[in-house]
Coordinates of C-alpha atoms and ligand atoms in Angstrom, one line a residue:
M1 CA -26.9 6.3 -17.5
R2 CA -25.2 5.3 -14.2
K3 CA -21.9 5.5 -15.6
S4 CA -22.2 8.9 -17.1
V5 CA -23.5 10.1 -13.9
S6 CA -20.3 8.8 -12.0
L7 CA -18.1 9.9 -15.1
F8 CA -19.6 13.4 -14.6
C9 CA -19.0 13.5 -10.9
F10 CA -15.6 12.3 -11.3
W11 CA -14.9 15.1 -13.4
S12 CA -16.3 17.5 -11.2
I13 CA -14.3 16.3 -8.3
Y14 CA -11.2 17.2 -10.7
C15 CA -13.2 20.5 -11.4
C16 CA -13.1 21.1 -7.6
F17 CA -9.9 19.9 -7.1
A18 CA -8.4 22.3 -10.1
A19 CA -10.3 25.6 -9.0
G20 CA -10.8 24.8 -5.1
S21 CA -7.1 24.3 -4.1
H22 CA -6.9 27.8 -2.5
T23 CA -10.5 27.2 -1.1
P24 CA -10.1 27.7 2.7
M25 CA -11.7 25.1 5.3
G26 CA -14.1 27.5 6.4
P27 CA -14.1 29.5 9.6
E28 CA -15.0 27.8 12.7
G29 CA -17.3 25.2 11.2
Q30 CA -20.8 25.4 12.8
L31 CA -20.8 22.9 15.8
E32 CA -24.1 21.0 16.7
D33 CA -24.5 21.5 20.4
E34 CA -27.3 19.0 20.4
P35 CA -28.2 16.5 17.8
H36 CA -31.8 17.3 17.5
K37 CA -30.7 21.0 17.0
S38 CA -28.9 20.1 14.0
K39 CA -28.9 22.8 11.1
E40 CA -27.5 21.0 8.6
V41 CA -30.7 18.7 8.0
Q42 CA -34.0 19.8 7.6
D43 CA -35.1 16.8 8.6
A44 CA -35.1 17.2 12.5
T45 CA -35.9 13.6 13.4
K46 CA -32.5 12.3 11.8
P47 CA -29.5 13.9 13.2
S48 CA -26.9 14.3 10.4
V49 CA -24.2 12.3 12.2
R50 CA -25.5 9.0 13.8
F51 CA -23.4 6.6 15.5
N52 CA -24.6 3.1 15.1
L53 CA -23.1 0.5 17.3
R54 CA -23.2 -3.1 15.4
T55 CA -24.9 -5.4 17.8
S56 CA -25.0 -8.4 15.2
K57 CA -23.4 -9.8 13.0
D58 CA -26.4 -9.5 10.4
P59 CA -25.5 -6.6 8.4
E60 CA -29.4 -6.2 7.7
H61 CA -29.8 -5.7 11.8
E62 CA -30.6 -2.3 12.6
G63 CA -28.0 -2.0 15.6
C64 CA -28.1 0.5 18.3
Y65 CA -27.9 4.2 17.8
L66 CA -25.6 5.8 20.7
S67 CA -26.5 9.3 21.7
L68 CA -25.2 11.6 24.0
G69 CA -26.3 11.6 27.7
H70 CA -28.5 8.3 27.0
N71 CA -26.3 5.8 29.2
R72 CA -29.4 3.5 29.3
V73 CA -28.6 2.5 25.4
L74 CA -24.9 1.8 26.2
E75 CA -26.3 -0.7 28.7
D76 CA -29.0 -2.3 27.0
C77 CA -26.9 -2.7 23.9
G78 CA -24.3 -4.3 25.5
F79 CA -21.5 -1.6 25.2
N80 CA -18.6 -3.4 26.9
M81 CA -16.5 -0.5 28.5
T82 CA -13.4 -2.3 29.1
A83 CA -13.3 -3.9 25.6
K84 CA -11.7 -2.0 22.3
T85 CA -14.0 0.3 20.6
F86 CA -14.0 0.9 16.8
F87 CA -15.1 3.7 15.2
I88 CA -15.7 3.3 11.3
I89 CA -16.0 6.5 9.6
H90 CA -16.9 6.7 5.8
G91 CA -16.0 9.4 3.1
W92 CA -17.7 11.4 0.2
T93 CA -20.3 9.6 -1.1
M94 CA -21.9 9.7 -4.6
S95 CA -24.7 7.0 -3.9
G96 CA -25.8 8.4 -0.6
I97 CA -26.0 5.0 1.0
L98 CA -23.2 3.0 2.8
E99 CA -21.1 0.8 0.6
N100 CA -20.4 -2.7 0.8
W101 CA -16.6 -2.1 2.0
L102 CA -18.1 -0.9 5.1
H103 CA -20.1 -4.2 6.2
K104 CA -17.0 -6.2 5.2
L105 CA -14.8 -4.1 7.5
V106 CA -17.4 -4.4 10.4
S107 CA -17.5 -8.1 10.0
A108 CA -14.0 -8.4 9.8
L109 CA -13.6 -6.6 13.1
Q110 CA -15.9 -8.3 14.7
M111 CA -14.7 -11.5 13.8
R112 CA -11.4 -10.6 15.1
E113 CA -11.9 -8.8 17.9
K114 CA -14.9 -10.7 19.9
D115 CA -15.4 -8.7 22.7
A116 CA -15.2 -5.0 20.8
N117 CA -17.2 -2.4 20.2
V118 CA -18.0 -1.6 16.5
V119 CA -19.3 1.8 15.7
V120 CA -20.1 3.0 12.2
V121 CA -20.4 6.9 12.0
D122 CA -23.0 7.5 9.5
W123 CA -22.6 11.0 8.2
L124 CA -24.2 10.2 4.9
P125 CA -26.5 13.5 4.9
L126 CA -23.3 15.6 5.2
A127 CA -20.9 13.4 2.8
H128 CA -23.5 13.3 0.0
Q129 CA -22.8 16.7 -1.2
L130 CA -20.6 18.4 -3.3
Y131 CA -17.0 17.3 -2.7
T132 CA -15.9 20.6 -1.7
D133 CA -19.1 20.8 0.9
A134 CA -18.3 17.4 2.3
V135 CA -14.6 18.8 2.6
N136 CA -16.0 21.3 4.7
N137 CA -18.2 19.1 6.8
T138 CA -15.3 17.0 8.0
R139 CA -14.4 19.2 10.5
V140 CA -18.2 19.5 12.0
V141 CA -18.4 15.5 12.3
G142 CA -15.0 15.4 13.5
H143 CA -16.3 17.3 16.4
N144 CA -19.5 15.4 16.9
V145 CA -17.2 12.4 17.0
A146 CA -14.8 13.8 19.7
R147 CA -17.9 14.9 21.8
M148 CA -19.3 11.2 21.5
L149 CA -15.7 10.4 22.9
D150 CA -15.9 12.6 25.5
W151 CA -19.1 11.8 26.7
L152 CA -17.8 8.2 26.5
Q153 CA -15.0 9.2 29.0
G154 CA -17.0 9.9 31.6
E155 CA -18.4 6.5 31.8
D156 CA -16.1 4.2 34.4
D157 CA -13.6 1.9 32.7
F158 CA -13.8 3.6 29.3
S159 CA -10.5 4.6 28.2
L160 CA -9.6 6.9 25.2
G161 CA -6.3 4.5 24.7
N162 CA -8.5 1.6 23.6
V163 CA -10.2 3.7 20.9
H164 CA -9.4 3.1 17.2
L165 CA -10.6 5.1 14.8
I166 CA -10.8 3.8 11.2
G167 CA -11.4 6.3 8.4
Y168 CA -11.4 5.9 4.7
S169 CA -10.9 8.7 2.2
L170 CA -12.4 11.8 3.6
G171 CA -13.4 9.7 6.5
A172 CA -9.6 9.8 7.3
H173 CA -9.7 13.5 8.0
V174 CA -12.5 13.3 10.1
A175 CA -10.7 11.1 12.3
G176 CA -7.8 13.6 12.1
Y177 CA -10.3 16.3 13.6
A178 CA -11.9 14.2 16.3
G179 CA -8.6 13.2 17.1
N180 CA -7.7 16.6 17.4
F181 CA -10.8 18.0 19.5
V182 CA -11.1 15.2 21.9
K183 CA -10.3 15.7 25.5
G184 CA -7.0 13.7 25.6
T185 CA -5.4 11.2 22.9
V186 CA -6.9 8.4 21.3
G187 CA -5.1 5.0 21.1
R188 CA -5.0 4.8 17.2
I189 CA -6.1 6.3 14.1
T190 CA -6.0 4.1 10.8
G191 CA -5.9 6.2 7.9
L192 CA -7.4 4.2 4.8
D193 CA -6.2 5.9 1.3
P194 CA -7.2 9.5 3.2
A195 CA -8.6 12.0 0.4
G196 CA -5.9 14.0 -1.3
P197 CA -8.1 16.9 -2.9
M198 CA -7.9 20.2 -0.9
F199 CA -5.6 18.3 1.8
E200 CA -2.5 17.7 0.0
G201 CA -0.1 19.9 1.7
A202 CA -2.8 21.4 4.0
D203 CA -1.5 22.5 7.6
I204 CA -1.5 19.9 10.0
N205 CA -4.7 21.3 11.8
K206 CA -6.6 20.9 8.7
R207 CA -5.9 17.2 8.0
L208 CA -5.1 13.8 9.6
S209 CA -1.6 14.1 11.1
P210 CA 0.5 11.9 13.5
D211 CA -0.4 14.4 16.5
D212 CA -4.2 13.4 16.2
A213 CA -3.8 9.9 18.2
D214 CA -0.8 8.0 20.1
F215 CA -0.3 6.1 16.7
V216 CA -1.5 7.0 13.5
D217 CA -1.0 4.4 10.5
V218 CA -2.0 5.2 6.9
L219 CA -2.6 2.9 3.6
H220 CA -2.0 5.1 0.5
T221 CA -3.5 3.2 -2.7
Y222 CA -4.3 6.0 -5.1
T223 CA -1.8 8.4 -5.4
R224 CA -0.7 10.0 -8.6
S225 CA 2.3 12.4 -8.7
F226 CA 0.7 14.2 -11.6
G227 CA -3.2 14.6 -12.6
L228 CA -5.5 14.3 -10.0
S229 CA -4.6 12.5 -6.9
I230 CA -7.8 10.8 -4.9
G231 CA -5.3 9.7 -2.2
I232 CA -3.1 12.2 -0.4
Q233 CA 0.3 11.6 -1.8
M234 CA 2.0 13.2 1.4
P235 CA 2.9 11.1 4.6
V236 CA 0.4 12.3 7.2
G237 CA 0.7 9.3 10.1
H238 CA 3.8 7.8 12.0
I239 CA 3.8 5.2 9.4
D240 CA 2.9 5.8 6.0
I241 CA 2.8 2.5 3.8
Y242 CA 2.5 2.8 0.0
P243 CA 1.6 -0.6 -1.5
N244 CA 2.7 -1.0 -4.8
G245 CA 4.1 2.2 -4.7
G246 CA 0.7 3.7 -3.7
D247 CA -0.3 4.3 -7.4
F248 CA -1.1 1.4 -9.5
Q249 CA -3.0 -1.3 -7.8
P250 CA -2.8 -5.2 -9.6
G251 CA -6.1 -6.3 -10.4
C252 CA -7.5 -2.9 -10.9
G253 CA -6.9 -2.5 -14.8
F254 CA -5.1 0.8 -14.9
N255 CA -2.5 -0.9 -17.0
D256 CA -5.2 -0.7 -19.9
V257 CA -5.4 2.9 -19.6
L258 CA -7.0 2.7 -23.3
G259 CA -9.2 0.3 -22.7
S260 CA -10.4 1.3 -19.4
I261 CA -11.1 4.9 -21.3
A262 CA -12.8 3.2 -24.4
Y263 CA -15.1 1.2 -22.3
G264 CA -16.0 3.8 -20.0
T265 CA -14.7 2.1 -16.6
I266 CA -12.6 5.0 -15.5
T267 CA -14.7 5.5 -12.4
E268 CA -14.7 1.7 -11.4
V269 CA -10.9 1.7 -11.7
V270 CA -10.8 4.8 -9.2
K271 CA -12.7 3.3 -7.0
C272 CA -11.1 -0.1 -7.3
E273 CA -7.5 1.6 -6.5
H274 CA -8.9 3.8 -4.1
E275 CA -10.9 1.3 -2.1
R276 CA -8.0 -1.3 -2.2
A277 CA -6.9 0.3 1.4
V278 CA -10.0 -1.2 3.2
H279 CA -9.5 -4.2 1.3
L280 CA -5.8 -4.5 2.4
F281 CA -6.9 -3.6 5.9
V282 CA -9.8 -6.1 6.0
D283 CA -7.3 -8.8 4.5
S284 CA -4.9 -8.1 7.8
L285 CA -7.7 -8.7 10.0
V286 CA -9.2 -11.9 8.6
N287 CA -5.9 -13.6 7.1
Q288 CA -3.8 -13.4 10.2
D289 CA -2.0 -16.1 9.3
K290 CA -0.7 -14.6 5.9
P291 CA 0.6 -11.3 6.9
S292 CA 2.0 -8.9 4.2
F293 CA 5.5 -7.1 5.2
A294 CA 6.4 -3.5 4.0
F295 CA 9.8 -2.3 4.2
Q296 CA 10.9 1.2 5.0
C297 CA 12.4 2.9 2.0
T298 CA 12.7 6.7 0.7
D299 CA 11.1 6.4 -2.1
S300 CA 8.9 4.2 -4.5
N301 CA 11.9 3.8 -7.3
R302 CA 14.5 2.7 -4.9
F303 CA 12.3 -0.2 -3.3
K304 CA 11.7 -1.4 -6.9
K305 CA 15.0 -1.4 -7.4
G306 CA 15.3 -3.7 -4.4
I307 CA 17.5 -1.7 -2.5
C308 CA 15.1 -1.7 0.8
L309 CA 14.3 -5.1 1.8
S310 CA 16.1 -4.8 5.5
C311 CA 14.3 -5.5 8.7
R312 CA 17.0 -4.2 11.1
K313 CA 16.3 -1.7 13.2
N314 CA 12.7 -1.6 12.8
R315 CA 12.8 -1.2 9.1
C316 CA 10.1 -3.5 8.2
N317 CA 6.4 -3.9 9.6
S318 CA 3.5 -5.7 9.1
I319 CA 0.7 -4.0 7.4
G320 CA -3.1 -3.0 8.5
Y321 CA -4.4 -4.0 11.8
N322 CA -1.1 -6.2 12.5
V323 CA 1.2 -3.3 12.5
K324 CA 4.0 -3.0 15.1
K325 CA 3.5 0.5 16.9
M326 CA 6.2 2.5 15.9
R327 CA 6.8 6.5 16.5
N328 CA 9.4 8.1 14.8
K329 CA 10.0 11.7 14.8
R330 CA 9.7 11.8 11.1
N331 CA 7.2 9.9 8.9
T332 CA 8.1 6.6 8.3
K333 CA 7.5 5.6 4.5
M334 CA 7.3 2.0 4.0
Y335 CA 6.6 0.0 0.4
L336 CA 5.5 -3.5 -0.5
K337 CA 4.2 -5.4 -3.6
T338 CA 1.0 -7.5 -3.2
R339 CA -1.4 -9.7 -5.1
A340 CA -4.5 -8.5 -7.0
G341 CA -6.8 -10.1 -4.8
M342 CA -7.1 -11.5 -1.1
P343 CA -5.0 -12.8 0.6
F344 CA -2.8 -10.0 -0.7
R345 CA 0.8 -11.3 0.9
V346 CA 3.7 -11.7 -1.8
Y347 CA 7.4 -13.0 -0.8
H348 CA 9.6 -10.6 -1.6
Y349 CA 13.4 -11.1 -3.0
Q350 CA 16.3 -9.1 -3.7
M351 CA 18.8 -10.2 -6.0
K352 CA 22.1 -8.7 -6.5
V353 CA 23.9 -9.7 -9.6
H354 CA 27.3 -8.6 -10.7
I355 CA 27.6 -8.4 -14.8
F356 CA 30.5 -8.1 -16.5
S357 CA 30.8 -7.3 -20.2
Y358 CA 34.4 -8.1 -21.3
K359 CA 33.8 -7.6 -24.9
N360 CA 31.1 -4.7 -25.3
K361 CA 31.3 -1.0 -24.4
G362 CA 28.3 0.9 -23.7
E363 CA 24.7 0.5 -24.9
L364 CA 23.6 -3.0 -24.3
Q365 CA 20.7 -3.8 -22.2
P366 CA 19.7 -7.4 -21.6
T367 CA 16.4 -8.3 -20.7
F368 CA 16.8 -11.1 -18.1
Y369 CA 14.5 -13.5 -16.4
V370 CA 14.9 -15.7 -13.3
T371 CA 12.8 -18.7 -12.3
L372 CA 13.4 -19.4 -8.6
Y373 CA 13.4 -23.3 -7.6
G374 CA 12.4 -24.1 -3.9
T375 CA 12.1 -26.7 -1.7
N376 CA 8.2 -26.1 -1.5
A377 CA 7.5 -24.7 -5.3
D378 CA 9.1 -23.1 -8.2
S379 CA 8.2 -20.0 -9.5
Q380 CA 7.1 -18.7 -12.6
I381 CA 9.5 -17.0 -15.0
L382 CA 9.9 -13.6 -13.2
P383 CA 11.2 -10.4 -15.0
L384 CA 14.2 -8.5 -13.4
E385 CA 12.7 -5.3 -13.8
V386 CA 15.1 -2.4 -14.9
V387 CA 13.9 0.8 -13.3
E388 CA 16.6 3.1 -14.6
Q389 CA 19.2 1.2 -16.8
I390 CA 21.5 -1.8 -16.1
E391 CA 24.9 -1.1 -15.2
L392 CA 27.8 -3.2 -16.5
N393 CA 30.8 -4.2 -14.6
A394 CA 28.7 -3.3 -11.8
T395 CA 26.6 -4.7 -9.6
N396 CA 22.8 -4.4 -10.1
T397 CA 19.9 -4.7 -7.6
F398 CA 16.6 -6.1 -8.5
L399 CA 13.3 -6.8 -6.8
V400 CA 11.5 -9.9 -7.6
Y401 CA 8.2 -11.1 -5.9
T402 CA 6.5 -14.6 -5.8
E403 CA 3.0 -15.0 -4.9
E404 CA 3.8 -18.7 -3.7
D405 CA 5.8 -19.4 -0.8
L406 CA 9.0 -21.3 -2.3
G407 CA 10.4 -22.7 0.8
D408 CA 14.2 -22.4 0.5
L409 CA 15.6 -21.6 -2.5
L410 CA 17.5 -24.4 -4.3
K411 CA 18.6 -23.0 -7.5
I412 CA 18.2 -20.5 -10.1
K413 CA 17.6 -20.1 -13.7
L414 CA 18.5 -17.0 -15.6
T415 CA 17.7 -16.6 -19.2
W416 CA 18.1 -13.6 -21.4
E417 CA 14.9 -13.2 -23.5
R418 CA 15.9 -12.9 -27.2
T419 CA 12.3 -11.9 -28.2
S420 CA 11.2 -8.7 -26.5
Q421 CA 8.1 -8.5 -24.7
S422 CA 7.6 -4.6 -25.3
W423 CA 7.8 -2.5 -28.2
Y424 CA 10.1 -0.1 -25.7
S425 CA 12.5 -3.1 -24.9
L426 CA 12.3 -4.2 -28.8
W427 CA 13.3 -0.7 -29.5
K428 CA 16.2 -0.9 -27.0
E429 CA 17.4 -4.1 -28.4
L430 CA 17.3 -3.0 -31.7
R431 CA 19.3 0.5 -30.7
S432 CA 21.8 -1.7 -28.9
Y433 CA 22.2 -3.7 -32.0
L434 CA 22.6 -1.1 -34.5
S435 CA 25.3 0.3 -32.3
Q436 CA 27.3 -2.8 -32.2
P437 CA 26.2 -4.1 -35.5
S438 CA 29.6 -6.0 -36.3
N439 CA 30.0 -7.4 -32.9
P440 CA 28.5 -11.0 -32.7
S441 CA 29.0 -12.0 -29.5
R442 CA 26.5 -10.0 -27.6
E443 CA 27.7 -11.9 -24.4
L444 CA 27.9 -10.9 -20.6
H445 CA 29.4 -12.7 -17.8
I446 CA 27.6 -13.3 -14.6
R447 CA 29.2 -15.7 -11.7
R448 CA 27.1 -15.5 -9.0
I449 CA 23.6 -14.1 -7.6
R450 CA 23.2 -13.4 -4.1
V451 CA 19.4 -13.4 -2.9
K452 CA 17.9 -12.2 0.2
S453 CA 14.4 -12.8 1.3
G454 CA 12.3 -9.7 2.9
E455 CA 10.1 -12.2 4.5
T456 CA 12.9 -14.5 6.0
Q457 CA 15.8 -12.1 5.9
R458 CA 17.9 -14.9 4.8
K459 CA 20.9 -14.6 2.4
L460 CA 22.0 -16.9 0.0
T461 CA 24.6 -17.0 -2.7
F462 CA 24.3 -18.8 -5.8
C463 CA 27.2 -19.5 -8.0
A464 CA 27.2 -20.6 -11.6
E465 CA 26.6 -24.2 -12.1
D466 CA 29.8 -24.6 -14.6
P467 CA 32.4 -22.3 -13.1
E468 CA 34.3 -22.2 -16.4
N469 CA 31.0 -21.3 -18.4
T470 CA 29.7 -18.0 -17.0
S471 CA 28.8 -16.5 -20.0
I472 CA 25.3 -15.6 -21.3
S473 CA 23.9 -14.4 -24.7
P474 CA 20.5 -13.3 -25.9
G475 CA 18.2 -16.6 -26.2
Q476 CA 20.3 -18.7 -23.7
E477 CA 20.2 -19.4 -20.0
L478 CA 22.4 -20.0 -17.1
W479 CA 22.0 -22.2 -14.1
F480 CA 23.1 -21.2 -10.6
H481 CA 23.2 -23.4 -7.7
K482 CA 23.7 -22.8 -4.0
C483 CA 27.4 -22.1 -3.6
R484 CA 29.6 -24.8 -2.0
E485 CA 30.9 -23.7 1.5
G486 CA 33.9 -21.8 1.3
W487 CA 33.3 -20.4 -2.2
R488 CA 34.8 -17.1 -1.6
M489 CA 38.6 -18.7 -1.6
K490 CA 41.6 -16.4 -1.2
N491 CA 42.7 -17.6 -4.7
E492 CA 39.7 -16.0 -6.5
T493 CA 41.5 -13.0 -6.9
S494 CA 40.1 -12.0 -10.2
P495 CA 40.0 -8.0 -10.3
T496 CA 36.5 -8.1 -11.0
V497 CA 35.4 -9.8 -8.0
E498 CA 33.4 -7.8 -5.4
L499 CA 32.8 -8.4 -2.2
A500 CA 29.9 -6.4 -0.7
Ligands
NAG1 C1 -18.5 25.6 5.6 O1 -19.9 24.8 6.4 C2 -20.2 26.1 7.4 C3 -21.3 25.3 8.0 O2 -21.0 24.1 8.9 C4 -20.8 27.5 6.6 O3 -20.9 28.2 7.5 C5 -19.4 27.8 5.6 O4 -19.9 28.9 4.9 C6 -18.7 26.7 4.9 N1 -17.8 27.2 4.0 C7 -17.4 27.0 3.1 C8 -16.4 27.4 2.3 O5 -18.2 26.2 2.1
NAG2 C1 -15.8 -7.0 28.0 O1 -14.1 -7.1 27.4 C2 -13.6 -7.4 28.0 C3 -12.2 -7.1 27.7 O2 -12.0 -7.7 26.1 C4 -13.6 -9.0 28.3 O3 -12.7 -9.5 29.1 C5 -15.0 -9.2 29.0 O4 -15.3 -10.6 28.7 C6 -16.1 -8.4 28.2 N1 -17.3 -8.7 28.9 C7 -18.5 -8.9 28.2 C8 -19.7 -9.1 29.3 O5 -18.3 -9.3 27.2
NAG3 C1 34.4 -3.9 -18.2 O1 35.7 -4.4 -17.8 C2 36.9 -4.8 -18.6 C3 38.0 -5.0 -18.3 O2 37.8 -5.7 -16.9 C4 36.7 -4.1 -20.1 O3 37.4 -4.7 -21.0 C5 35.4 -4.0 -20.5 O4 35.4 -2.8 -21.6 C6 34.5 -3.1 -19.4 N1 33.1 -3.0 -20.1 C7 32.5 -2.0 -19.9 C8 31.0 -2.0 -20.6 O5 33.0 -0.9 -19.3
NAG4 C1 28.5 -22.0 -21.9 O1 27.0 -22.5 -21.6 C2 26.3 -22.1 -22.8 C3 24.8 -22.1 -22.3 O2 24.7 -23.1 -21.5 C4 26.5 -22.9 -24.0 O3 25.6 -22.6 -25.1 C5 28.3 -22.6 -24.4 O4 28.1 -23.6 -25.2 C6 28.8 -23.2 -23.3 N1 30.2 -22.6 -23.5 C7 31.3 -23.3 -23.1 C8 32.6 -22.9 -23.4 O5 31.2 -24.6 -22.2
NAG5 C1 42.1 -22.2 -5.8 O1 42.5 -23.0 -5.0 C2 42.1 -24.6 -5.2 C3 42.6 -25.0 -3.8 O2 43.1 -24.3 -2.7 C4 42.5 -25.0 -6.3 O3 42.4 -26.2 -6.4 C5 41.8 -24.1 -7.4 O4 42.4 -24.6 -8.5 C6 42.4 -22.7 -7.2 N1 41.8 -21.8 -8.1 C7 42.5 -21.1 -9.1 C8 41.9 -20.1 -9.9 O5 43.9 -20.5 -8.8

């Protein structure tokens, strides 16, 4: 029952999205003057937007409700005027209750910033609506948040620069409106997978944008370039980070699309990927000693090819709470890989491999794997993932990543899998075999592998163990060791040597 209801909701957002792309945001949204005059909610005792100051570590504890003009509450509840203030803003809700992630985020913030004021913006009555209506309500809620901040600004010692709004999904756009309406500039807004439907491509005044705060950082975890994108695809902050390309998140099971449909767990997959942004942020708060790094890149495919692992000129940054403030004129898009669960950090490596083919022309597409041996640990067998295709007689760049810290790399084993892992690569192999059936020596030559660690920025070159034997064929392996000092000898003048 629950599943069919949520599946229905899923499709109804889809329909809203399909039908509602031209729906206007609505004129001047009705703005509440006093919380008790709220027209949104019939129940006059309970305002439709409530500000719950979390005063205890116990999630069951009621906390304090802030209300405009009631200064006593601030004192009685121990609101610290000089400390940081976080506003956590939830999104559209199908259940009508505050979800579990919110309690996790609250306690992670309390743990990390002991003095901070953590305020939950509860707009459940306005969020538990048809998606289109909830979208329309974001403006009103943003206005409420702005008025709360303006009132706080009237207090001595309160500084808008210490305010950090954290909005999930629709809540990210609420934060955008709040930052836009408040008198002055809030310190920071973090958008956690800001909602996509009805916001993609919208004017900057109708969605989260870099001008809504001194610093706006965004995590995108559920974006799709076709079909329904629950999260917004376009960059909307100063820094927009797309973990795992911003689409398929490890551990969320979308790789098994047919399985998910068969078991009716589509909505769980959607929730898993959309909510991943929150858990990455929580991870950055609680696992400060295991920071994840993201790397600037123009698009996801270039990142997957391993081209973008540079830290020069601020091209890399930590993600989540620890992100370094960077305000470029243009949006900065950044990428990283993650693990499937907390701590999400992985170690990225760029591998540059020059692949020679003396005997074969054309079609040969090898399936290579590497195993990295380090001072701390050895990696698993890692695929050299091919984004487009392998160029022969050219340098190919690959991205590999490990969950463990290997320490300093010592050697690399390169293997060419004979047995293909997937139907697609089996087909490719068959095709290349058919195109050269008479050629018994499907042989390639690799002399060196150049490796750069994203995390340490160290570069190392590995040379074939036996310089006389650099050939590899399907089913074979080739070992590479750290090149001896001065490997780049003058007399190494084969025409195919390239120095990059
Ligand atoms: C948006 O909400 C306001 C009230 O807040 C209402 O007057 C208006 O009709 C709504 N617009 C749409 C398009 O639903
Ligand atoms: C309020 O916050 C400031 C800054 O974080 C801190 O130094 C101070 O001790 C806090 N005051 C109280 C009463 O907790
Ligand atoms: C690579 O270069 C060699 C000569 O350096 C040539 O014989 C061979 O055909 C080339 N291979 C491809 C695939 O172009
Ligand atoms: C080169 O190495 C491969 C794999 O290690 C081996 O099978 C082959 O016999 C070697 N060839 C020569 C000429 O040593
Ligand atoms: C390169 O030079 C070194 C010493 O200078 C020599 O031992 C080696 O044989 C030379 N290699 C080639 C391919 O000429």
